[in-house]
Tab-separated table of C-alpha atoms and ligand atoms in Angstrom:
chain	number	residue	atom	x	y	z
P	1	UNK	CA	5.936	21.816	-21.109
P	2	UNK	CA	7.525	22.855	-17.668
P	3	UNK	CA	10.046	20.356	-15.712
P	4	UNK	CA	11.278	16.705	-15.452
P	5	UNK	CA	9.435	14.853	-12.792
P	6	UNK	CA	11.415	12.626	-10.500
P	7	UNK	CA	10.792	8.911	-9.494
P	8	UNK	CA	13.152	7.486	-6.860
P	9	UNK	CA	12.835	3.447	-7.803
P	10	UNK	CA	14.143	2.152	-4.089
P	11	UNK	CA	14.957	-2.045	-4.859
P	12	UNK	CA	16.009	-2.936	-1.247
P	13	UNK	CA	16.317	-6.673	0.031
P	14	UNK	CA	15.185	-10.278	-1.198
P	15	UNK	CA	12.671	-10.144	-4.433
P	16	UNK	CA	12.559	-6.479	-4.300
P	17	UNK	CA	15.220	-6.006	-6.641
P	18	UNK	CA	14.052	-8.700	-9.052
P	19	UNK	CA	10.468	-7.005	-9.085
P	20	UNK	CA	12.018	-3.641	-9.480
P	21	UNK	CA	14.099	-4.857	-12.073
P	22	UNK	CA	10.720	-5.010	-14.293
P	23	UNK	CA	8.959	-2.370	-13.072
P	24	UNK	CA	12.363	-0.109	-13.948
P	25	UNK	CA	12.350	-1.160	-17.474
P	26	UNK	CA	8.525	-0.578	-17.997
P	27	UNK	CA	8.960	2.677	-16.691
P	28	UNK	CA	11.335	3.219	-19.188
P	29	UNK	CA	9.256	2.343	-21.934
P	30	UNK	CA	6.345	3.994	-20.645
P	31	UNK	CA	8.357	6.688	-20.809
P	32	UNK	CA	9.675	6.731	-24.411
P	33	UNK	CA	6.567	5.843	-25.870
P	34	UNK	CA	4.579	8.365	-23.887
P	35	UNK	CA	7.536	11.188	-24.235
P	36	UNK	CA	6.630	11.504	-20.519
P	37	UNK	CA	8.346	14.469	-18.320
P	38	UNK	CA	9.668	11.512	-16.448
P	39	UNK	CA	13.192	10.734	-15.134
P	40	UNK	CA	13.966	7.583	-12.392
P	41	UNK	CA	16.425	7.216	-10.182
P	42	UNK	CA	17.490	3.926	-8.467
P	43	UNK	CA	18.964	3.887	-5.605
P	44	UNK	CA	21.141	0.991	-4.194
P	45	UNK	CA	19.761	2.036	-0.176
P	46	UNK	CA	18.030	1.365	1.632
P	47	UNK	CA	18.881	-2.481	1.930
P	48	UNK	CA	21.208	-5.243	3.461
P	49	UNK	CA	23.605	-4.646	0.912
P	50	UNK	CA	24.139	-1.329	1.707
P	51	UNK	CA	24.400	-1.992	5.583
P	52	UNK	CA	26.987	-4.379	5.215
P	53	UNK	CA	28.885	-2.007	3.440
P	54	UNK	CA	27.992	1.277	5.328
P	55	UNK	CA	27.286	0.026	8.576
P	56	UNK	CA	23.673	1.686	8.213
P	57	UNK	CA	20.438	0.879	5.893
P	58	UNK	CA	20.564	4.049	4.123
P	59	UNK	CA	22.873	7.168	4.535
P	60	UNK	CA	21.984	9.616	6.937
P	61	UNK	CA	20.151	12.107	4.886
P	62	UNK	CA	18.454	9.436	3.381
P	63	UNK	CA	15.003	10.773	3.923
P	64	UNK	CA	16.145	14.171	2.978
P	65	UNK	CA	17.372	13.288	-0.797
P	66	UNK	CA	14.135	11.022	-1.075
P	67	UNK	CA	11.883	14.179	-0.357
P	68	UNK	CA	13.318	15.817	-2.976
P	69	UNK	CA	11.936	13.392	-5.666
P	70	UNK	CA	8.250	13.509	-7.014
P	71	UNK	CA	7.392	10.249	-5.961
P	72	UNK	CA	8.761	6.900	-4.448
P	73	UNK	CA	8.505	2.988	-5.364
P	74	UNK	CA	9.605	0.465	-2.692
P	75	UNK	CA	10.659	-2.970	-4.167
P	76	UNK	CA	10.775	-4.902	0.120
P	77	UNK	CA	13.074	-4.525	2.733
P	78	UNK	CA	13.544	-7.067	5.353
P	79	UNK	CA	15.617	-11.103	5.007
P	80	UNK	CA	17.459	-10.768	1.465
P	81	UNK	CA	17.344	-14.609	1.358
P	82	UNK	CA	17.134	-16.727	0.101
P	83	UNK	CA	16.243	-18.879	2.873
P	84	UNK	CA	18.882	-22.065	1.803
P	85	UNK	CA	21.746	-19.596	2.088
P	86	UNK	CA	22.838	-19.786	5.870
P	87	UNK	CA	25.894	-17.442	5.124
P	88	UNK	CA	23.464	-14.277	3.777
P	89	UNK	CA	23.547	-11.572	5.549
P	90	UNK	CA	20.681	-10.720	8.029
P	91	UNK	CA	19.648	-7.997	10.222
P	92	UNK	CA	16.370	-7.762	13.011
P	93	UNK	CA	13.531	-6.330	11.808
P	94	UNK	CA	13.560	-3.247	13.806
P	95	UNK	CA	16.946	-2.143	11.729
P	96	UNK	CA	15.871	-3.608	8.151
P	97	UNK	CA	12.086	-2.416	8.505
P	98	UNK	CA	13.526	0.896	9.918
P	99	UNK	CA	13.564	3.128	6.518
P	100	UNK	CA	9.926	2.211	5.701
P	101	UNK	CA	8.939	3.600	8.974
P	102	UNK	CA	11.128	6.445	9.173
P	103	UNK	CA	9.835	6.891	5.385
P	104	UNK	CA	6.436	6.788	6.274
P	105	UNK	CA	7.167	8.819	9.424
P	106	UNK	CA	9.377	11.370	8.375
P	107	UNK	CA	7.739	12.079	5.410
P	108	UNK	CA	4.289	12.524	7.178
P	109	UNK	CA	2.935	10.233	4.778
P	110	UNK	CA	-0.253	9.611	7.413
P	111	UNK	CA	-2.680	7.799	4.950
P	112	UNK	CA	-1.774	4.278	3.692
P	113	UNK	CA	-4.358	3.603	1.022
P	114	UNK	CA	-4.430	0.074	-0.208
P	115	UNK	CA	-7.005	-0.851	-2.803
P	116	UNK	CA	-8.056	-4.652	-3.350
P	117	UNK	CA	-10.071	-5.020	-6.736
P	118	UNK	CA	-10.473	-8.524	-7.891
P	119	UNK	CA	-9.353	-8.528	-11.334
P	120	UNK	CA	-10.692	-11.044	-14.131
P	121	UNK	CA	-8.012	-13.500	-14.377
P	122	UNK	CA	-6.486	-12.990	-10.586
P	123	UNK	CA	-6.918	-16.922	-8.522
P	124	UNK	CA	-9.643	-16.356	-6.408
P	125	UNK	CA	-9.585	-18.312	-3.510
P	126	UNK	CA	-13.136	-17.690	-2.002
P	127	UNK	CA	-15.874	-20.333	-3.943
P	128	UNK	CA	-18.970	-18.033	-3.934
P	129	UNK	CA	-19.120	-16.032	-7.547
P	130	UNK	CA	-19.691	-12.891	-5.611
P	131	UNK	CA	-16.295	-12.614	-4.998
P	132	UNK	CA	-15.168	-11.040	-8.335
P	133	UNK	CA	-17.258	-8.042	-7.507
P	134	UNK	CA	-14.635	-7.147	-4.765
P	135	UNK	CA	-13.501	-3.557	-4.773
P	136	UNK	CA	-12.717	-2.065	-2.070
P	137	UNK	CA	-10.483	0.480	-0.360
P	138	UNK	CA	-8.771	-0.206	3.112
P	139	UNK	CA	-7.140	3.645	4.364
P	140	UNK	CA	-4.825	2.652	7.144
P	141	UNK	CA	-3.820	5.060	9.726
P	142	UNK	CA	-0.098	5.377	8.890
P	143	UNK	CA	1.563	7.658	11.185
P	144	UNK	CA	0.593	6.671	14.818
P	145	UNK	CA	-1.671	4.045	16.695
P	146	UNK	CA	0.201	0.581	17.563
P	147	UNK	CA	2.747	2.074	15.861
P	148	UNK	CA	4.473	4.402	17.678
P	149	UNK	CA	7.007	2.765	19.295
P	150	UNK	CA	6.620	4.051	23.027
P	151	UNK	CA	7.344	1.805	25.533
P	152	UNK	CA	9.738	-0.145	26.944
P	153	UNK	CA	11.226	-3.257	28.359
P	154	UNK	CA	12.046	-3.430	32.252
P	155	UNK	CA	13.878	-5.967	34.275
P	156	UNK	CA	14.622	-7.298	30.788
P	157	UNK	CA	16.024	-11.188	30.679
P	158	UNK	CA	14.344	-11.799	34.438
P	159	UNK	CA	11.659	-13.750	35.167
P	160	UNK	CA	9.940	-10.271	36.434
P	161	UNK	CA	10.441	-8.355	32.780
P	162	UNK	CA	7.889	-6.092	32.048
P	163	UNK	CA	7.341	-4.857	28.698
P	164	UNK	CA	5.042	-2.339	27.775
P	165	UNK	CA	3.907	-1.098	23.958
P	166	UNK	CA	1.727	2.351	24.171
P	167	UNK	CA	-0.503	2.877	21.720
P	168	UNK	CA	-1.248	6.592	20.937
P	169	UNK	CA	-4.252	7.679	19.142
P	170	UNK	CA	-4.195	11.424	18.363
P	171	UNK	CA	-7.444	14.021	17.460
P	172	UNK	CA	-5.701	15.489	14.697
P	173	UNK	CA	-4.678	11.872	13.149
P	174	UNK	CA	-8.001	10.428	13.506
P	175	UNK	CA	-9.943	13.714	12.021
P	176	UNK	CA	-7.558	13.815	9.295
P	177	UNK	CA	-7.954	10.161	7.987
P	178	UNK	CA	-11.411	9.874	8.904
P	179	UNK	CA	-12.245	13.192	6.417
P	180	UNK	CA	-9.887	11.530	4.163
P	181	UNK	CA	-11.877	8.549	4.074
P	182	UNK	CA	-15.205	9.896	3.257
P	183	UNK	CA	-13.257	12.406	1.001
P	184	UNK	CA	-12.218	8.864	-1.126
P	185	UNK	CA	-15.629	7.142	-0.989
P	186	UNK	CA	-16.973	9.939	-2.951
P	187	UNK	CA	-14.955	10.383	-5.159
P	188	UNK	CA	-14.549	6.546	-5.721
P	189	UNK	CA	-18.575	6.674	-6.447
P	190	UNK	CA	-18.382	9.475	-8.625
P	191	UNK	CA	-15.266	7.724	-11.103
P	192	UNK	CA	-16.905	4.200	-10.841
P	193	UNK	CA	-18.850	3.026	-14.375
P	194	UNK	CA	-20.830	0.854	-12.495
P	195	UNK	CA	-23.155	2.580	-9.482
P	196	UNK	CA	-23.195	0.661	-6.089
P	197	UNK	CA	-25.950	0.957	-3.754
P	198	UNK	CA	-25.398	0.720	-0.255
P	199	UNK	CA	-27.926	0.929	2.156
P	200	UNK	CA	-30.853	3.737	1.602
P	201	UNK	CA	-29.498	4.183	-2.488
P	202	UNK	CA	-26.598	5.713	-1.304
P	203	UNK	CA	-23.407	5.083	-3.602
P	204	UNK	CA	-20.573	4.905	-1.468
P	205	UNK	CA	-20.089	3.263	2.050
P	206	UNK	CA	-17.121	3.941	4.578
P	207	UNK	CA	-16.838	1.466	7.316
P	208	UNK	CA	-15.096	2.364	10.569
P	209	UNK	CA	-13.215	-0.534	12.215
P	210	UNK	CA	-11.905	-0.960	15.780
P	211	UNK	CA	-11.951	-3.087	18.606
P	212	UNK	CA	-13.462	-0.900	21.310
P	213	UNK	CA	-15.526	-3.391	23.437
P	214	UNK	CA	-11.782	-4.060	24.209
P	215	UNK	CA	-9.760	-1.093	23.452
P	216	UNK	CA	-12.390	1.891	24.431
P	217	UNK	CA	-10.457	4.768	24.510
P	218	UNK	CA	-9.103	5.217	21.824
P	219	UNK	CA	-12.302	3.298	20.194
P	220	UNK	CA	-14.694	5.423	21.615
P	221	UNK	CA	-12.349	8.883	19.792
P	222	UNK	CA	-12.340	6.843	16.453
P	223	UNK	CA	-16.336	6.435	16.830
P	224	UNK	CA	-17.316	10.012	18.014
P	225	UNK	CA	-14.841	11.455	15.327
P	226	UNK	CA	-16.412	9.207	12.707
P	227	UNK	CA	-19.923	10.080	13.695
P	228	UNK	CA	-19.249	14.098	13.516
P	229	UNK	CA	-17.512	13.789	10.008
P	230	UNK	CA	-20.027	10.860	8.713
P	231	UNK	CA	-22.473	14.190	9.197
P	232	UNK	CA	-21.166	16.083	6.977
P	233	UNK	CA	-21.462	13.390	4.436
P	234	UNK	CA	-25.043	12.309	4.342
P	235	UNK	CA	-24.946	10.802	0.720
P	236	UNK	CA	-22.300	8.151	2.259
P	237	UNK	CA	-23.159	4.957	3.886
P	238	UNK	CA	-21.604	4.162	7.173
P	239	UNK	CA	-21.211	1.137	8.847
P	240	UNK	CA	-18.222	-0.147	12.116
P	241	UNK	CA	-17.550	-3.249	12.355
P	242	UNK	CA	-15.187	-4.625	15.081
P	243	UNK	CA	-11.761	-5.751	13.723
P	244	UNK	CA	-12.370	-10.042	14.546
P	245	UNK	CA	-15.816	-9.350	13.316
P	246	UNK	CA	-14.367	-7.450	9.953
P	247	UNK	CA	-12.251	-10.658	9.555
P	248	UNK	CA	-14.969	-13.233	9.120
P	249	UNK	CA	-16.963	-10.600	6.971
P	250	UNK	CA	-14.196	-9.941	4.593
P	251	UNK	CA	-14.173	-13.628	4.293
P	252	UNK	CA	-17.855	-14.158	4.125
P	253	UNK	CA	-19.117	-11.525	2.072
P	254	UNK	CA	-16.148	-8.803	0.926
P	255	UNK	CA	-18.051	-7.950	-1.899
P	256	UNK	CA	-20.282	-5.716	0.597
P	257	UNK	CA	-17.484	-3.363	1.525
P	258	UNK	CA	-16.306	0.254	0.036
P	259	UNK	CA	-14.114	2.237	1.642
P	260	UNK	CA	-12.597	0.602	5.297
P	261	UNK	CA	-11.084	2.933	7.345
P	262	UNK	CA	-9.135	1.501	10.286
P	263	UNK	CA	-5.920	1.756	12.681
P	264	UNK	CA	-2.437	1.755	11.350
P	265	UNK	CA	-2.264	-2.228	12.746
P	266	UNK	CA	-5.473	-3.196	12.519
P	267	UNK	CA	-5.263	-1.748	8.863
P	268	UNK	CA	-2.117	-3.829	8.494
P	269	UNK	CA	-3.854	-7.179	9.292
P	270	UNK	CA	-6.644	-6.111	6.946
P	271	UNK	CA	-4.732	-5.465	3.874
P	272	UNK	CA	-3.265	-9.234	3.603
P	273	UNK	CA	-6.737	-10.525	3.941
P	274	UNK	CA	-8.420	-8.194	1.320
P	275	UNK	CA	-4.545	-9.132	-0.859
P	276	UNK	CA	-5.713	-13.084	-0.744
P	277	UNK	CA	-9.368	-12.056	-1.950
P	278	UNK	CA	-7.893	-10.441	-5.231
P	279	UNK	CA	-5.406	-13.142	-6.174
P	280	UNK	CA	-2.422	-12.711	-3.440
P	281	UNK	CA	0.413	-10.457	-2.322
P	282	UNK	CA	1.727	-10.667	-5.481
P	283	UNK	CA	-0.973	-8.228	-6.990
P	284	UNK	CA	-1.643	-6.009	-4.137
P	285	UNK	CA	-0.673	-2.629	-4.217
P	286	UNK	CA	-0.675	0.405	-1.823
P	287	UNK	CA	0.067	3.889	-1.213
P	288	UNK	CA	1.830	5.771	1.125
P	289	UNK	CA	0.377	9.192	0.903
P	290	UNK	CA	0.156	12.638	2.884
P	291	UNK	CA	-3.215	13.835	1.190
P	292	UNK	CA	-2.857	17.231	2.606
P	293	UNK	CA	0.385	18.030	1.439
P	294	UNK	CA	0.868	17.701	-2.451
P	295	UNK	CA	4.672	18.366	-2.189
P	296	UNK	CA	5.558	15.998	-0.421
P	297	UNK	CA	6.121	12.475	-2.471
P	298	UNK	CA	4.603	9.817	-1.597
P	299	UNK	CA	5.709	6.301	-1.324
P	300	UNK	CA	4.535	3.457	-3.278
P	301	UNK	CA	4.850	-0.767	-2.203
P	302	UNK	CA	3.708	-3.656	-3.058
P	303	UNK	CA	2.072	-4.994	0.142
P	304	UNK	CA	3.879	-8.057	0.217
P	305	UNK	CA	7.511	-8.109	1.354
P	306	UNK	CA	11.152	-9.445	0.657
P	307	UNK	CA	10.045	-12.984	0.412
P	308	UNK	CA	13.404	-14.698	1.406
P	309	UNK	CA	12.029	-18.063	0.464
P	310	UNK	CA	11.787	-16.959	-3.257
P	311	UNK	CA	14.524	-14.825	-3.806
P	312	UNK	CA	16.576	-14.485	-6.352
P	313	UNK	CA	14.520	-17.550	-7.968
P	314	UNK	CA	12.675	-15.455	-10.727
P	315	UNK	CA	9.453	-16.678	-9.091
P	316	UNK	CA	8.274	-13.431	-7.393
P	317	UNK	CA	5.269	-11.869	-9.134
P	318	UNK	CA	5.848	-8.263	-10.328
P	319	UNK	CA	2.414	-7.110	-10.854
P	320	UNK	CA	2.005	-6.067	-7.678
P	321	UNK	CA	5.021	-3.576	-8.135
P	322	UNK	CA	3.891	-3.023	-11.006
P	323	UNK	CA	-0.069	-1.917	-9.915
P	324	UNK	CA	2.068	0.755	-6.992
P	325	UNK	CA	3.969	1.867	-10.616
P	326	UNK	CA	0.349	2.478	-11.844
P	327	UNK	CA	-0.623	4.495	-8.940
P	328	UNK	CA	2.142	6.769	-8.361
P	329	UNK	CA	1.937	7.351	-12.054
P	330	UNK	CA	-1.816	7.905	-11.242
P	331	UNK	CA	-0.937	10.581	-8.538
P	332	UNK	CA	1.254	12.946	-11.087
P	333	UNK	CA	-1.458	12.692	-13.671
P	334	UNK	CA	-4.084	15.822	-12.838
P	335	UNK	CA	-1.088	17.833	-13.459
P	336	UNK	CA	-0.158	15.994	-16.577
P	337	UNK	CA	-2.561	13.889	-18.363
P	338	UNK	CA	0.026	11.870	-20.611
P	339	UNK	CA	1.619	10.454	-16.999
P	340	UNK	CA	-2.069	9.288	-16.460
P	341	UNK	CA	-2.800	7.395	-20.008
P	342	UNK	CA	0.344	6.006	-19.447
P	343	UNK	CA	-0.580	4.677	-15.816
P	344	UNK	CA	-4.169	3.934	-17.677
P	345	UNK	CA	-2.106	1.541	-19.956
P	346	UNK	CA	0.023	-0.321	-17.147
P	347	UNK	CA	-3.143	-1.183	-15.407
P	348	UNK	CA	-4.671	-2.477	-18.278
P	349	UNK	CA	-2.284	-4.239	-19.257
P	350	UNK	CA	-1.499	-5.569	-16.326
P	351	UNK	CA	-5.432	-6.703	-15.918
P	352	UNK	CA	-5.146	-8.422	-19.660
P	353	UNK	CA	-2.031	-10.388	-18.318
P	354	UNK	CA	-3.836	-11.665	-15.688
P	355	UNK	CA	-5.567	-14.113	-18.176
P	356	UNK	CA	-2.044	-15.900	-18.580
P	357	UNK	CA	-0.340	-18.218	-15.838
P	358	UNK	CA	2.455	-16.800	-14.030
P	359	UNK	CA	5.495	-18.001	-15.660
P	360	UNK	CA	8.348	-16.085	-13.956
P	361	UNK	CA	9.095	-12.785	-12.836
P	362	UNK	CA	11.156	-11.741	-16.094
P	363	UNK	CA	8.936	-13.643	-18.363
P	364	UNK	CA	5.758	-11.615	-16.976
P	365	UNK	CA	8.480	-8.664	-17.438
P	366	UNK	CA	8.668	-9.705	-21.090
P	367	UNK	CA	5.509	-10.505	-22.168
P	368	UNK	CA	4.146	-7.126	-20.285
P	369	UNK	CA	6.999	-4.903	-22.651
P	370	UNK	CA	6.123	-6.881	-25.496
P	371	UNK	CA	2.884	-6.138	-25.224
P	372	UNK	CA	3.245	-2.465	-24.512
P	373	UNK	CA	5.210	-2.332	-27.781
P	374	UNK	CA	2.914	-4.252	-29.822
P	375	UNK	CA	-0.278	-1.880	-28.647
P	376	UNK	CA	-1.328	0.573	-31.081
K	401	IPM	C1	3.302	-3.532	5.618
K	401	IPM	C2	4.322	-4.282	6.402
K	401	IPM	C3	4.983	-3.356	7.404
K	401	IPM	C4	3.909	-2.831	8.313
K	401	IPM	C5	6.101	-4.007	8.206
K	401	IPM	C6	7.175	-4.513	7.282
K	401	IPM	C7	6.656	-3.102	9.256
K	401	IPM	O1	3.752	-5.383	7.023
K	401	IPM	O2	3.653	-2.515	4.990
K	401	IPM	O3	2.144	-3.925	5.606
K	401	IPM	O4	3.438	-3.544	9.201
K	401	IPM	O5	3.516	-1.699	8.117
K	402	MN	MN1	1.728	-5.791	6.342
């Protein structure tokens, strides 16, 4: 049967813990009941807790021990709240946020894929029935774009202070995604039980966003590079829309988009829209991936983050933790098929538990394991 895979379950700051807390002990018994090649690891970095101790968010060959494992779940990083406790310990952004990045950066993990299904059961906040039918797939650009901290601040704390933010927006980044992107749409027709149609009969759609009546340069290599690759995929719809225009359509009529491909920050604005039109943060899941590498692990989240208002007050849904558990299980499966009935099983029984209110983070904890033991 060959070797042990290796999770690295990474709890970090505010609800994460509490989230990972159930997602650990599903794992667990997804694991016994499967007899799954599976072994997890948690680790107590990165976080606050560790900072305060080490005088860093994780230790220095943090990334190194992490790329040893098979794949990654985040629980949040960021405020460990809760929000009522003035004496808690709290660090900027830039450190607390820094292991994601240097995660996702380090790791090359260039593709952020974060899917947004309505599922039956979810609160849907949008009136119009069509809303249940959406499914789609926003692919974020994950290594570069707004994101790549070049710049600078001069004359800081004078009333002449310049600061500048560089975007940079590479060939080889846009190709890759862009390929990537098309790669997903096709296969996403080809697994679906229910055909689409998309303009001309064609099953899958991609749609390219940017803001280049603003930004053209870097617009104008995102639309060229889409228009060469869209070529080589003529069975795949294609549509841009601008990114303020994208907003008001995933409003107005999500149900009409596939696969969105789109800048690492344009992407992140995206992905909390398309989380409200399934249900919320707390059922959104995503993927940190490098789709051209298959040793490298990737790195699972829930989109949401630490949450500081709810911490520590059981009321943090796990499901979205939960979902990322389902698709990092999902990754190891073509290599091993009893990792994917098991990740089959999560989801669904995640999607039956959807019918119920949400009662509490360890009650959905309980009801989910109860349920996974009582299935036949
Ligand atoms: C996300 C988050 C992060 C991002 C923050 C925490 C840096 O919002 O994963 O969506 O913007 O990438
Ligand atoms: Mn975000």
């Amino acid at each position: 049967m060959g070797q042990t895979l290796n999770i690295a379950l990474l709890p970090g700051d505010g609800i994460g813990p509490e989230v990972m807390d159930v997602a650990d002990a599903l794992l667990e018994q997804l694991i016994q009941r499967y007899q799954l090649p599976l072994a997890a690891t948690l680790f107590p970095w990165p976080s606050h807790a560790w900072y305060q101790q080490h005088g860093q968010m994780m230790p220095e060959d943090g990334v190194a021990q992490l790329r040893r494992f098979d794949g990654i779940l985040l629980g949040a990083l960021g405020d460990p709240g809760p929000l009522d406790d003035p004496e808690r310990f709290v660090l900027s952004d830039s450190i607390s946020l820094g292991p994601l990045l240097a995660l996702r950066k380090q790791l090359d993990l260039w593709a952020c894929e974060r899917p947004a299904r309505w599922l039956a059961g979810a609160p849907q906040y949008l009136a119009d029935p069509r809303a249940k039918d959406v499914d789609m797939l926003v692919i974020r650009e994950n290594s570069e774009g707004e994101y790549s901290n070049q710049g600078g601040r001069l004359r800081a704390g004078t009333a002449d202070e310049i600061a500048t933010q560089v975007e940079v927006f590479t060939a080889t980044a846009t190709e890759r995604l862009i390929r990537h992107a098309f790669e997903r749409a096709e296969e996403r027709a080809r697994l679906r039980n229910t055909p689409r149609q998309f303009k001309d009969g064609k099953a899958a759609q991609v749609c390219l966003i940017t803001k280049r009546n603003a930004q053209p340069f870097w617009g104008d290599l995102y639309t060229e590079t889409f228009a060469r690759i869209a070529a080589l995929y003529p069975e795949v719809d294609t549509h841009h829309e601008l990114v303020d225009a994208a907003c008001m359509k995933f409003v107005q009529s999500p149900w009409q988009f596939d696969v969105i491909v789109a800048s690492n920050l344009h992407g992140d604005i995206l992905t909390d829209l398309a989380a409200v039109l399934c249900g919320g943060p707390g059922l959104a899941p995503s993927a940190n991936l490098n789709p051209a590498d298959a040793d490298t692990p990737a790195l699972f989240e829930p989109v949401h983050g630490s949450a500081p208002d709810i911490a520590g007050k059981n009321l943090a849904d796990p499901r979205a933790t939960l979902l990322s558990l389902a698709m990092l299980l999902d990754t190891l499966a073509p290599n091993h098929p009893a990792i994917g009935n098991a990740a089959q099983h999560l989801h669904d029984l995640i999607a039956e538990d959807l019918r119920q209110p949400f009662t509490g983070t360890r009650e959905t904890g309980q009801r989910l394991s109860q349920r996974m033991a009582a299935a036949v």
